[in-house]
mmCIF file of C-alpha atoms in Angstrom:
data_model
loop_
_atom_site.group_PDB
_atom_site.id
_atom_site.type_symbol
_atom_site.label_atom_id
_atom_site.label_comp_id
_atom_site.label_asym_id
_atom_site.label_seq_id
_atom_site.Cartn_x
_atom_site.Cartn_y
_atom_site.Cartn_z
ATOM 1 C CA UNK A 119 28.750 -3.850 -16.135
ATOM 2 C CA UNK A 120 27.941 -6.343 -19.211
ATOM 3 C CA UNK A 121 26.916 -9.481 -19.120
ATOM 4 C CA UNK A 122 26.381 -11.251 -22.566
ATOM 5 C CA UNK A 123 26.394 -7.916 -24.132
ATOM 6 C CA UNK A 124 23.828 -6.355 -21.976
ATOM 7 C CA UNK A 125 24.634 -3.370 -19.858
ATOM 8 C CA UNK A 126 22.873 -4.680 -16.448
ATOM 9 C CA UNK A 127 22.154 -0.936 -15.339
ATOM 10 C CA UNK A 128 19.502 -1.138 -18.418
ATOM 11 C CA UNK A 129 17.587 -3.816 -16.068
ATOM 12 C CA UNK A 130 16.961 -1.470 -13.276
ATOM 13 C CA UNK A 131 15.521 0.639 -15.689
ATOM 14 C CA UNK A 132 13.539 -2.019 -17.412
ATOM 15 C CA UNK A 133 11.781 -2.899 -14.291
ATOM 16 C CA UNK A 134 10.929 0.479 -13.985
ATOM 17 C CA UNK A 135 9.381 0.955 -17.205
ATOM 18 C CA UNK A 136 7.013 -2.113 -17.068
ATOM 19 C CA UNK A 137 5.581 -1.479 -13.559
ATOM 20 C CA UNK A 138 4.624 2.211 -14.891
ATOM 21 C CA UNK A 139 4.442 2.009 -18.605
ATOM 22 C CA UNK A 140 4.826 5.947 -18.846
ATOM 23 C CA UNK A 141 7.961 7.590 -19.678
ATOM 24 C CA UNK A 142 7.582 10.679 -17.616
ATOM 25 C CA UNK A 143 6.645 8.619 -14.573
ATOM 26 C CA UNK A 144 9.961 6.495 -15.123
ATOM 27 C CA UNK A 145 12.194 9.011 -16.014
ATOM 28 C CA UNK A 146 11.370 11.086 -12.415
ATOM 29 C CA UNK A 147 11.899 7.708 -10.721
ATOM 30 C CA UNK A 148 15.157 7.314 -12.682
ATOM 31 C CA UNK A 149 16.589 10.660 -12.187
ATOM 32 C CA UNK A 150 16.649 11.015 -15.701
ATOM 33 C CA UNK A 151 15.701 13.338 -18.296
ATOM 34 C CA UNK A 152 12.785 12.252 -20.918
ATOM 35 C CA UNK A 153 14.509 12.046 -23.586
ATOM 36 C CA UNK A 154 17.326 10.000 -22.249
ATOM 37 C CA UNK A 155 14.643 7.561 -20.377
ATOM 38 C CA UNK A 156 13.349 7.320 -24.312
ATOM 39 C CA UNK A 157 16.871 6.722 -25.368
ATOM 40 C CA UNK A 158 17.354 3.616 -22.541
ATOM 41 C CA UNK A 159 13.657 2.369 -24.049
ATOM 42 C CA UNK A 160 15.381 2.162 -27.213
ATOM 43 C CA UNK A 161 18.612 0.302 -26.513
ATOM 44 C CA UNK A 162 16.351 -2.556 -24.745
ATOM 45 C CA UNK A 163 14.267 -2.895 -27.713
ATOM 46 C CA UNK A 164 17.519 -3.286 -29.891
ATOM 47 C CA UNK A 165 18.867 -5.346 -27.716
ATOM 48 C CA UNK A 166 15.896 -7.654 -27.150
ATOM 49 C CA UNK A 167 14.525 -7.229 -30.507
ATOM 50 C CA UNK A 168 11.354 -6.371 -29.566
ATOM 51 C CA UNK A 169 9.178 -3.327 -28.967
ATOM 52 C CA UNK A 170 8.518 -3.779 -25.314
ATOM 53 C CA UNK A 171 6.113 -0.830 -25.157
ATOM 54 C CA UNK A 172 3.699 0.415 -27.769
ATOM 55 C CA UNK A 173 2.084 3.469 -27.664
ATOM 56 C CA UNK A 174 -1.288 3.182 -28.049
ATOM 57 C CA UNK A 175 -3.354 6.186 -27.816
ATOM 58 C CA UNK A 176 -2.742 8.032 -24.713
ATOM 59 C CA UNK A 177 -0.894 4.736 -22.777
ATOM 60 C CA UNK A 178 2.357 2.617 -23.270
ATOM 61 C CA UNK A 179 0.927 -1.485 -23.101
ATOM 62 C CA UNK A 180 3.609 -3.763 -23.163
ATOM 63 C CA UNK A 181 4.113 -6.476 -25.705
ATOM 64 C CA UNK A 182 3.865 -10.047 -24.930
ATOM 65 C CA UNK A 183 7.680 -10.565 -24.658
ATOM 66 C CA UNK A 184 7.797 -7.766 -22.072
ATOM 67 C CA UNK A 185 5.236 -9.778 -19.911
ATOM 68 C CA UNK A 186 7.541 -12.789 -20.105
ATOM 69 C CA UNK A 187 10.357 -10.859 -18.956
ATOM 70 C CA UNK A 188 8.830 -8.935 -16.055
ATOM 71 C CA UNK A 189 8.732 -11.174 -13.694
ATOM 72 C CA UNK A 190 12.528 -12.643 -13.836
ATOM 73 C CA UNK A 191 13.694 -9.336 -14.452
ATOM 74 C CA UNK A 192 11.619 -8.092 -11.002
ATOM 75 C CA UNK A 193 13.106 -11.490 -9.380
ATOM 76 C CA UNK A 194 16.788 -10.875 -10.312
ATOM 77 C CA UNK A 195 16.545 -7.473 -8.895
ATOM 78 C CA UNK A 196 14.895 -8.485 -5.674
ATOM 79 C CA UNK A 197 17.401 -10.862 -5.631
ATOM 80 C CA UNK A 198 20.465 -8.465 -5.826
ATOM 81 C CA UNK A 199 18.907 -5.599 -3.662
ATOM 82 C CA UNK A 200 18.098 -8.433 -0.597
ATOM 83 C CA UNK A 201 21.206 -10.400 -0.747
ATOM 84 C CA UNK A 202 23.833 -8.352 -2.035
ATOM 85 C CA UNK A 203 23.180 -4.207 -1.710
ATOM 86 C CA UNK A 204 20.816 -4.801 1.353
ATOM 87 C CA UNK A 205 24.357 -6.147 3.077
ATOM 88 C CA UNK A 206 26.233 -3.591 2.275
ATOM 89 C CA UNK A 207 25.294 -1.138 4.783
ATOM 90 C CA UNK A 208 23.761 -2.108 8.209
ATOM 91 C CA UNK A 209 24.211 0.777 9.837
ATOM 92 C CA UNK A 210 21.480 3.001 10.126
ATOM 93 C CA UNK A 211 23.505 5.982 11.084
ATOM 94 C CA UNK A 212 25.284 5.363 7.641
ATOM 95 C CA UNK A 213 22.300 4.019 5.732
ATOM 96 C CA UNK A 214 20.562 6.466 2.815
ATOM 97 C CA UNK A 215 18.421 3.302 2.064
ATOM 98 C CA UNK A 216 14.760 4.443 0.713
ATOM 99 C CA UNK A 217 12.002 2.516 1.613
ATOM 100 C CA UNK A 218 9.371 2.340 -0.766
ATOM 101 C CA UNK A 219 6.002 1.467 2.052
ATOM 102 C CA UNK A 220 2.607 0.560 0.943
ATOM 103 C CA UNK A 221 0.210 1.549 3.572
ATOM 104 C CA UNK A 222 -3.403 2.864 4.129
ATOM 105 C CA UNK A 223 -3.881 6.879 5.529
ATOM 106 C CA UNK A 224 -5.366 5.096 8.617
ATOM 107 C CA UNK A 225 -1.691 2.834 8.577
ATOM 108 C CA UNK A 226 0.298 6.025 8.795
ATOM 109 C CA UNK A 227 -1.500 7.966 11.239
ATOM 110 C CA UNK A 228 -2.378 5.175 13.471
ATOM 111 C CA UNK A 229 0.968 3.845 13.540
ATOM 112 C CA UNK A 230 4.093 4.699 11.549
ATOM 113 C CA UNK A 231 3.784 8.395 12.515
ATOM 114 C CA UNK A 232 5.110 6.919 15.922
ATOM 115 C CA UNK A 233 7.834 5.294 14.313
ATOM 116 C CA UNK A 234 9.229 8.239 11.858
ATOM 117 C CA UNK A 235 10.532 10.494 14.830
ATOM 118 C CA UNK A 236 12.610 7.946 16.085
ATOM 119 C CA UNK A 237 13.956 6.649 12.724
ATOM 120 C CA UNK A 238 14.996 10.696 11.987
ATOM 121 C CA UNK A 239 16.920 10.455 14.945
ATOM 122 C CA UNK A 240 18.353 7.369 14.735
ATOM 123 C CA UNK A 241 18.846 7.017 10.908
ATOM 124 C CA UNK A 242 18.940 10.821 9.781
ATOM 125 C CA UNK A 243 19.547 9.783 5.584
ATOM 126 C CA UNK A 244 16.975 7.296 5.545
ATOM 127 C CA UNK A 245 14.021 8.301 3.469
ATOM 128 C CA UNK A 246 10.402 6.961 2.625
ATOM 129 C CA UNK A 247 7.669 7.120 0.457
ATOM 130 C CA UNK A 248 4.622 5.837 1.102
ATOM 131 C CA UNK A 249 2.323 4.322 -1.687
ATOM 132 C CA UNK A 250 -1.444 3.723 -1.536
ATOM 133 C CA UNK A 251 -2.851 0.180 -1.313
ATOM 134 C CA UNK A 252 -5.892 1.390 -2.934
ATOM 135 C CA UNK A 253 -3.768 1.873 -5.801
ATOM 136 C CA UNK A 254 -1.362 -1.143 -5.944
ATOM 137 C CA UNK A 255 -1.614 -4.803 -5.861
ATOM 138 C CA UNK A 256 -0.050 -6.940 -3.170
ATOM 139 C CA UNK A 257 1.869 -8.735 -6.457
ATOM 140 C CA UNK A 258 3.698 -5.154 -6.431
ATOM 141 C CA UNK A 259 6.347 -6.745 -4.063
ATOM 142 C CA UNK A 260 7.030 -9.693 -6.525
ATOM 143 C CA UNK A 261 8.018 -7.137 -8.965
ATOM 144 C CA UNK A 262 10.765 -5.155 -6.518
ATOM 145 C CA UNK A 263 8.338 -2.407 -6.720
ATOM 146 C CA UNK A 264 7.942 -1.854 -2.715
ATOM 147 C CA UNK A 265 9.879 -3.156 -0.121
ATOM 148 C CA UNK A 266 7.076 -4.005 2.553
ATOM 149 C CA UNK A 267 2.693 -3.389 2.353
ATOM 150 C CA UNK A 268 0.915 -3.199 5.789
ATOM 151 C CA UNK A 269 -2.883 -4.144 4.946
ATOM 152 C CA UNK A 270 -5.954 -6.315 6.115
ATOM 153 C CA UNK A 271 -4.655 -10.025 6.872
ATOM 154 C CA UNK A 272 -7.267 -10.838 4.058
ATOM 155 C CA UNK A 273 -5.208 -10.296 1.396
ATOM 156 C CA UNK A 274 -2.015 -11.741 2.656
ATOM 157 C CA UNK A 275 -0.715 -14.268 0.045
ATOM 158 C CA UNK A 276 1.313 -17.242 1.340
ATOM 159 C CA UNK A 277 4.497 -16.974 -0.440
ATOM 160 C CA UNK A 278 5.315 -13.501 1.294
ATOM 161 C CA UNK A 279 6.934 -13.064 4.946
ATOM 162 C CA UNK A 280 4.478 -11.564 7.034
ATOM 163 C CA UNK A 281 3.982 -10.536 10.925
ATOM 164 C CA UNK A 282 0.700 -9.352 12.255
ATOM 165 C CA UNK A 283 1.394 -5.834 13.307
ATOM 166 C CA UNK A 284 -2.426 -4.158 14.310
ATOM 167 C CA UNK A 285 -5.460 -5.357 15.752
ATOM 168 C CA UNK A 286 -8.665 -2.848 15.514
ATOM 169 C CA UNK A 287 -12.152 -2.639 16.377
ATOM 170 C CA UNK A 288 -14.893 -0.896 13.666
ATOM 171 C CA UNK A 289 -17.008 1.748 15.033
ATOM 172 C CA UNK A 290 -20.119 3.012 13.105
ATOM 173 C CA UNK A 291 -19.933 6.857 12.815
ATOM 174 C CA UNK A 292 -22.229 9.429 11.362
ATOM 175 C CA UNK A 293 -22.996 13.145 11.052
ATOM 176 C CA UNK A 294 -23.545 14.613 14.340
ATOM 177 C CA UNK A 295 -27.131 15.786 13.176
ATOM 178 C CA UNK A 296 -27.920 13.252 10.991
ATOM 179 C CA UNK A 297 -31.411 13.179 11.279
ATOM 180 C CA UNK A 298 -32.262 9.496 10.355
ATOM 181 C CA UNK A 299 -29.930 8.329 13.490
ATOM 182 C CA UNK A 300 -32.227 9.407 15.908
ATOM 183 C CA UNK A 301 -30.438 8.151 18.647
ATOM 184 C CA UNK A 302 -30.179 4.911 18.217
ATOM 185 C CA UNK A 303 -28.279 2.114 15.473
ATOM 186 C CA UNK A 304 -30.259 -0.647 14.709
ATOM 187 C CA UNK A 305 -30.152 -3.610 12.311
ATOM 188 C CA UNK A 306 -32.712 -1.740 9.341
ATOM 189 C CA UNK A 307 -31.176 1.754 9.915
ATOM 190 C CA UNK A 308 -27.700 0.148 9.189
ATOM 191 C CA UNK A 309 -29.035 -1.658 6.183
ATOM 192 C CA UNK A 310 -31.549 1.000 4.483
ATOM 193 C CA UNK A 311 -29.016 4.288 5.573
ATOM 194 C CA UNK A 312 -26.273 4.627 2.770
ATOM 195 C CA UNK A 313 -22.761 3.830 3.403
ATOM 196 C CA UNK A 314 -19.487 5.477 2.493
ATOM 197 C CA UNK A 315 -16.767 3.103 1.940
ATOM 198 C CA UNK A 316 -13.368 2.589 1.180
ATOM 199 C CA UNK A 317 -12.555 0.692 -1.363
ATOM 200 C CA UNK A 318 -8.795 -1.526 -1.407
ATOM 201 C CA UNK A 319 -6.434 -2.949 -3.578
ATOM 202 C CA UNK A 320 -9.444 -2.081 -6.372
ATOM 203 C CA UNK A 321 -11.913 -3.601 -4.469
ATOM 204 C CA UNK A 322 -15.018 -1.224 -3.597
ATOM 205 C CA UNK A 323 -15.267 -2.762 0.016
ATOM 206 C CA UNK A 324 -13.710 -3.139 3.481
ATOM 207 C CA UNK A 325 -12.465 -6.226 3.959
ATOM 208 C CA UNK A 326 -15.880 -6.672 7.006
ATOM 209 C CA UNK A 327 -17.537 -7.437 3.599
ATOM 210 C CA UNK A 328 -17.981 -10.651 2.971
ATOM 211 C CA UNK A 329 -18.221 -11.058 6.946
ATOM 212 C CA UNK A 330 -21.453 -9.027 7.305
ATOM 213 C CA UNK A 331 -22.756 -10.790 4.104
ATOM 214 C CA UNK A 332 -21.887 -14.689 5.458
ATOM 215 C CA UNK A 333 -22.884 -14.263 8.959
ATOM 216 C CA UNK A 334 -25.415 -10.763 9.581
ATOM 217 C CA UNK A 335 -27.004 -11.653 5.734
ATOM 218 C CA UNK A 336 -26.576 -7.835 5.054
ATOM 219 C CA UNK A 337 -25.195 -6.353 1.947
ATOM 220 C CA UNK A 338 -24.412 -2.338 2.821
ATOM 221 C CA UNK A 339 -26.437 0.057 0.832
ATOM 222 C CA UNK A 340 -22.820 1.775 -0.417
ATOM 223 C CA UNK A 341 -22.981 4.578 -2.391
ATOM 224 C CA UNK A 342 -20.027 6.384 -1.844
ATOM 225 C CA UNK A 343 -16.654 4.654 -2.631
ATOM 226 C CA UNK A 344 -12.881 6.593 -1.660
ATOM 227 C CA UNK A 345 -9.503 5.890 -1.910
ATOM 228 C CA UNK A 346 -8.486 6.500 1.573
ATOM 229 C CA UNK A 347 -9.980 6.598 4.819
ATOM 230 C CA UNK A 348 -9.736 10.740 5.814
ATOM 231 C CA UNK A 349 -11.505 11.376 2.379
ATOM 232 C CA UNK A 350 -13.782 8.294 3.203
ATOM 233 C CA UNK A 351 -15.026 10.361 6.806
ATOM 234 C CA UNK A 352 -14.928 13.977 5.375
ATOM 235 C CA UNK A 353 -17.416 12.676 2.624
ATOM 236 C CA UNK A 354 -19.510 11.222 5.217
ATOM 237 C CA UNK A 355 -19.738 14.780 7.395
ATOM 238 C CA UNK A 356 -22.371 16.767 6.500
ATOM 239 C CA UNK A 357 -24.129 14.394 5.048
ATOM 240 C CA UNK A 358 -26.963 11.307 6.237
ATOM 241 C CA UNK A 359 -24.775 8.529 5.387
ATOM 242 C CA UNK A 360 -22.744 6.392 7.677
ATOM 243 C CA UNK A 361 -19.379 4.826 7.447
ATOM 244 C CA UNK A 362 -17.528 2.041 9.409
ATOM 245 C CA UNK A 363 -13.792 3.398 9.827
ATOM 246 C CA UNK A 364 -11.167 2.003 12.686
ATOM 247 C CA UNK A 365 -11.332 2.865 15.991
ATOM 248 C CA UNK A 366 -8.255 4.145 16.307
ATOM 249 C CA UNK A 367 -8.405 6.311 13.066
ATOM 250 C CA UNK A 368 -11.392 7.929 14.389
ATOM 251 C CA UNK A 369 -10.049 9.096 17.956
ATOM 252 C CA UNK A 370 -7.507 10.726 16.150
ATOM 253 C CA UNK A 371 -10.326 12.551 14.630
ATOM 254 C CA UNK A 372 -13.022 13.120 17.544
ATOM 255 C CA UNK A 373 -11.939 16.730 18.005
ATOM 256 C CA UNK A 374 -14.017 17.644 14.719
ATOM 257 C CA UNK A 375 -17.844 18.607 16.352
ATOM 258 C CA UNK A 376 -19.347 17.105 13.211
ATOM 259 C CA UNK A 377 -18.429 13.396 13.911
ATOM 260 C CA UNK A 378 -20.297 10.876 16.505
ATOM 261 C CA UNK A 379 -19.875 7.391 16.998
ATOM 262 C CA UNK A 380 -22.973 5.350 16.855
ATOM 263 C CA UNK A 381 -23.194 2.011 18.494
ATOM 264 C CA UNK A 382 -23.521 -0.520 15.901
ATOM 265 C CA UNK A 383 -26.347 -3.053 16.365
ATOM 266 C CA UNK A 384 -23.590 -6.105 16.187
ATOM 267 C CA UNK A 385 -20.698 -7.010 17.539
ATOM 268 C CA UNK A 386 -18.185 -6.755 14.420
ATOM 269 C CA UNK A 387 -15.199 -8.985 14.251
ATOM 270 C CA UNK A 388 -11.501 -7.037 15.238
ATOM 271 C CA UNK A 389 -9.835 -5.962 11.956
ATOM 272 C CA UNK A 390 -6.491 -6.789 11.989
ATOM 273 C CA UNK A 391 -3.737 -5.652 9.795
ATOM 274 C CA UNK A 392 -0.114 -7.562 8.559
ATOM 275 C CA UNK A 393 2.957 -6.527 7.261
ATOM 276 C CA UNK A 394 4.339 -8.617 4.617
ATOM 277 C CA UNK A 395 6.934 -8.524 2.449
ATOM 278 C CA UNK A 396 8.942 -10.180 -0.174
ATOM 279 C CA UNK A 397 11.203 -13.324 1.138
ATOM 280 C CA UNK A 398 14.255 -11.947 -0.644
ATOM 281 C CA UNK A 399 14.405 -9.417 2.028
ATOM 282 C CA UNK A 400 13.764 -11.818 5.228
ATOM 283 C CA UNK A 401 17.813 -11.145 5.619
ATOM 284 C CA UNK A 402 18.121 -8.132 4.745
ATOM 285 C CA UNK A 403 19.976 -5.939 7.736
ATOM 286 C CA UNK A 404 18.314 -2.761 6.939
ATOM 287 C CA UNK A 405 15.418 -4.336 6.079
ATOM 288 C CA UNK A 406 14.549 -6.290 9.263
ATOM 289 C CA UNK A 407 15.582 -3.135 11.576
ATOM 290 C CA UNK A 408 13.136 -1.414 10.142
ATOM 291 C CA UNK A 409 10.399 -4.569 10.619
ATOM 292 C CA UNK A 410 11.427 -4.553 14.245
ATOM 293 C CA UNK A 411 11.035 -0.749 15.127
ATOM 294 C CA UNK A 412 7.469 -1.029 12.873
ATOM 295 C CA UNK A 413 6.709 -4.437 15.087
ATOM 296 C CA UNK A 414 8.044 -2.360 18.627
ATOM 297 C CA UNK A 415 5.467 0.416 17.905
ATOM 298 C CA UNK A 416 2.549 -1.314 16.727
ATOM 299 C CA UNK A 417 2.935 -3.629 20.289
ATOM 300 C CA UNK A 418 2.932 0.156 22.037
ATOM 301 C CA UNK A 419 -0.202 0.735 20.330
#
C-alpha cells in the first residue's frame, strides 16, 4: 500500500533499522536477505532525501532527520499494531501473535516459567522472545520495539500502563566457606566485604541503591558488575564477595552446596517489580490476555 508515494511496508522496516542501526541485525528481524535489507535502506533514503544511516567505522549512526522521524514513525506503528492488527485476532487458539518481553533472568524463572506451560496449551502458535533489561531502555516501548517490560517499580515512567505484578524480599548470600563471614553479617563486614552486583537498564546498581545510601549511609564496596542475576551468583561462588539477589531467585538455587544465605544486619525494604507497557496496547485483545494470565501467576506466587 502507498500513501503519498510511499510504500507503507518500507515503515515497518524503517523502525527496524533505527532501533538497531545494523543491517545484519535488521535483516534477521525482517526475514530478509542483506542485500535486499540494503536495497529497502536505499529506497528510504531516495525517498526521504536523506542518508538516514552513515556508516561510520564499524557502526551505522543515524542522521539528524532520522532522529526526527523515529519517534512518529515508532508512534504510527504502535498505533496500527494496538488498534487495528491487535483486533484482528482474539483468539488465542488462532493467534501466531509474537510477543517481544523485556524481563530480568530472575523475571523468567521466578515467574513467567509458570505462565509458558499454560500459554503452550492454550495458545499453541503463540511465540516469545525475551529481551534483557540490562540491555534496553524502558523508552524501547515508545518506539514499538517490545510489547510489555517487567522491572523494578523505580523505573516506571508515568505515561506507560503499568500493574504491579511481584513483591520480593533481598537476602545477603555468600560462598559457603567464605572465610571473612565467620558466622555472622554485620554492618562493617557488609560495607568493607566486596559486592557483586547487577547492573540495569545501564545502571551498575540494584535499584536498593540509593535506599542503602539515603537511609543505612552505606555505599557497597562493588566490584563486580553482571548483566543478569544467574551470572551475578555464579561470579560470587567461589569467591569472598557477597551479593544481594531476590529471595525467590535464590531458592530456586539453594540446591547448589556452594551458596548460603547470610542474615543481613538490616531490615531491607521489599523489592517490588511492575509490568508496564505502552498505552496503545491497553485494548489490545491479545495483548491484555496475556497481562491477565502474567497478573494470575504472579498473585500464585
Amino acid at each position: 500500500m502507498r500513501f503519498e508515494q510511499l510504500d507503507l511496508n518500507l515503515l515497518v522496516a524503517l523502525d527496524i533499522l533505527l532501533e538497531e542501526q545494523n543491517i545484519t541485525r535488521s535483516a534477521a528481524r525482517l526475514h530478509l536477505s542483506q542485500s535486499a535489507t540494503s536495497g529497502i535502506l536505499s529506497r528510504l533514503r531516495e525517498y526521504f532525501e536523506d542518508d538516514l544511516l552513515v556508516q561510520v567505522g564499524k557502526k551505522m549512526l543515524p542522521t539528524p532527520f532520522a532522529l526526527e522521524l523515529q519517534g512518529p514513525v515508532a508512534g504510527v506503528l504502535a498505533t496500527i499494531r494496538g488498534a487495528i492488527i491487535g483486533k484482528k485476532i482474539n483468539n488465542p487458539e488462532q493467534s501466531n501473535r509474537h510477543f517481544r518481553v523485556i524481563a530480568s533472568d530472575y523475571v523468567i524463572q521466578a515467574l513467567l516459567v509458570k505462565v509458558l506451560p499454560e500459554l503452550e496449551k492454550v495458545a499453541p502458535n503463540i511465540t516469545f522472545e525475551f529481551l534483557s533489561p540490562f540491555a534496553h531502555e524502558v523508552n524501547i516501548l515508545d518506539r514499538g520495539g517490545a510489547d510489555m517490560m517487567i522491572a523494578p517499580e523505580t523505573v516506571v515512567l508515568s505515561h506507560y500502563s503499568s500493574v504491579p505484578v511481584i513483591s520480593d524480599k533481598l537476602v545477603c548470600v555468600a560462598n559457603k566457606d567464605n572465610p571473612l563471614i565467620d558466622g555472622e553479617m554485620t554492618i562493617d563486614k557488609f560495607k568493607t566485604l566486596g559486592h557483586v552486583s547487577v547492573g540495569f537498564a545501564k545502571a551498575s546498581h540494584l535499584s536498593i541503591e540509593r535506599w542503602l545510601v539515603d537511609t543505612m549511609g552505606i555505599s557497597r564496596k562493588v566490584e563486580v558488575i553482571t548483566n543478569d542475576f544467574s551470572t551475578m551468583l555464579h561470579t560470587m561462588l567461589n569467591s569472598n564477595r557477597i551479593a544481594m539477589l531476590p529471595k525467590r531467585f535464590v531458592e530456586l538455587h539453594l540446591n547448589n552446596p556452594m551458596l548460603q544465605v547470610v542474615g543481613m544486619p538490616f531490615e531491607a525494604p521489599t523489592m517490588k517489580m511492575s509490568m508496564m507497557w505502552h498505552t496503545t496496547l491497553d485494548n489490545d485483545p491479545m495483548h491484555r490476555w496475556l497481562r491477565d494470565k502474567i497478573i494470575a501467576s504472579a498473585k500464585a506466587l
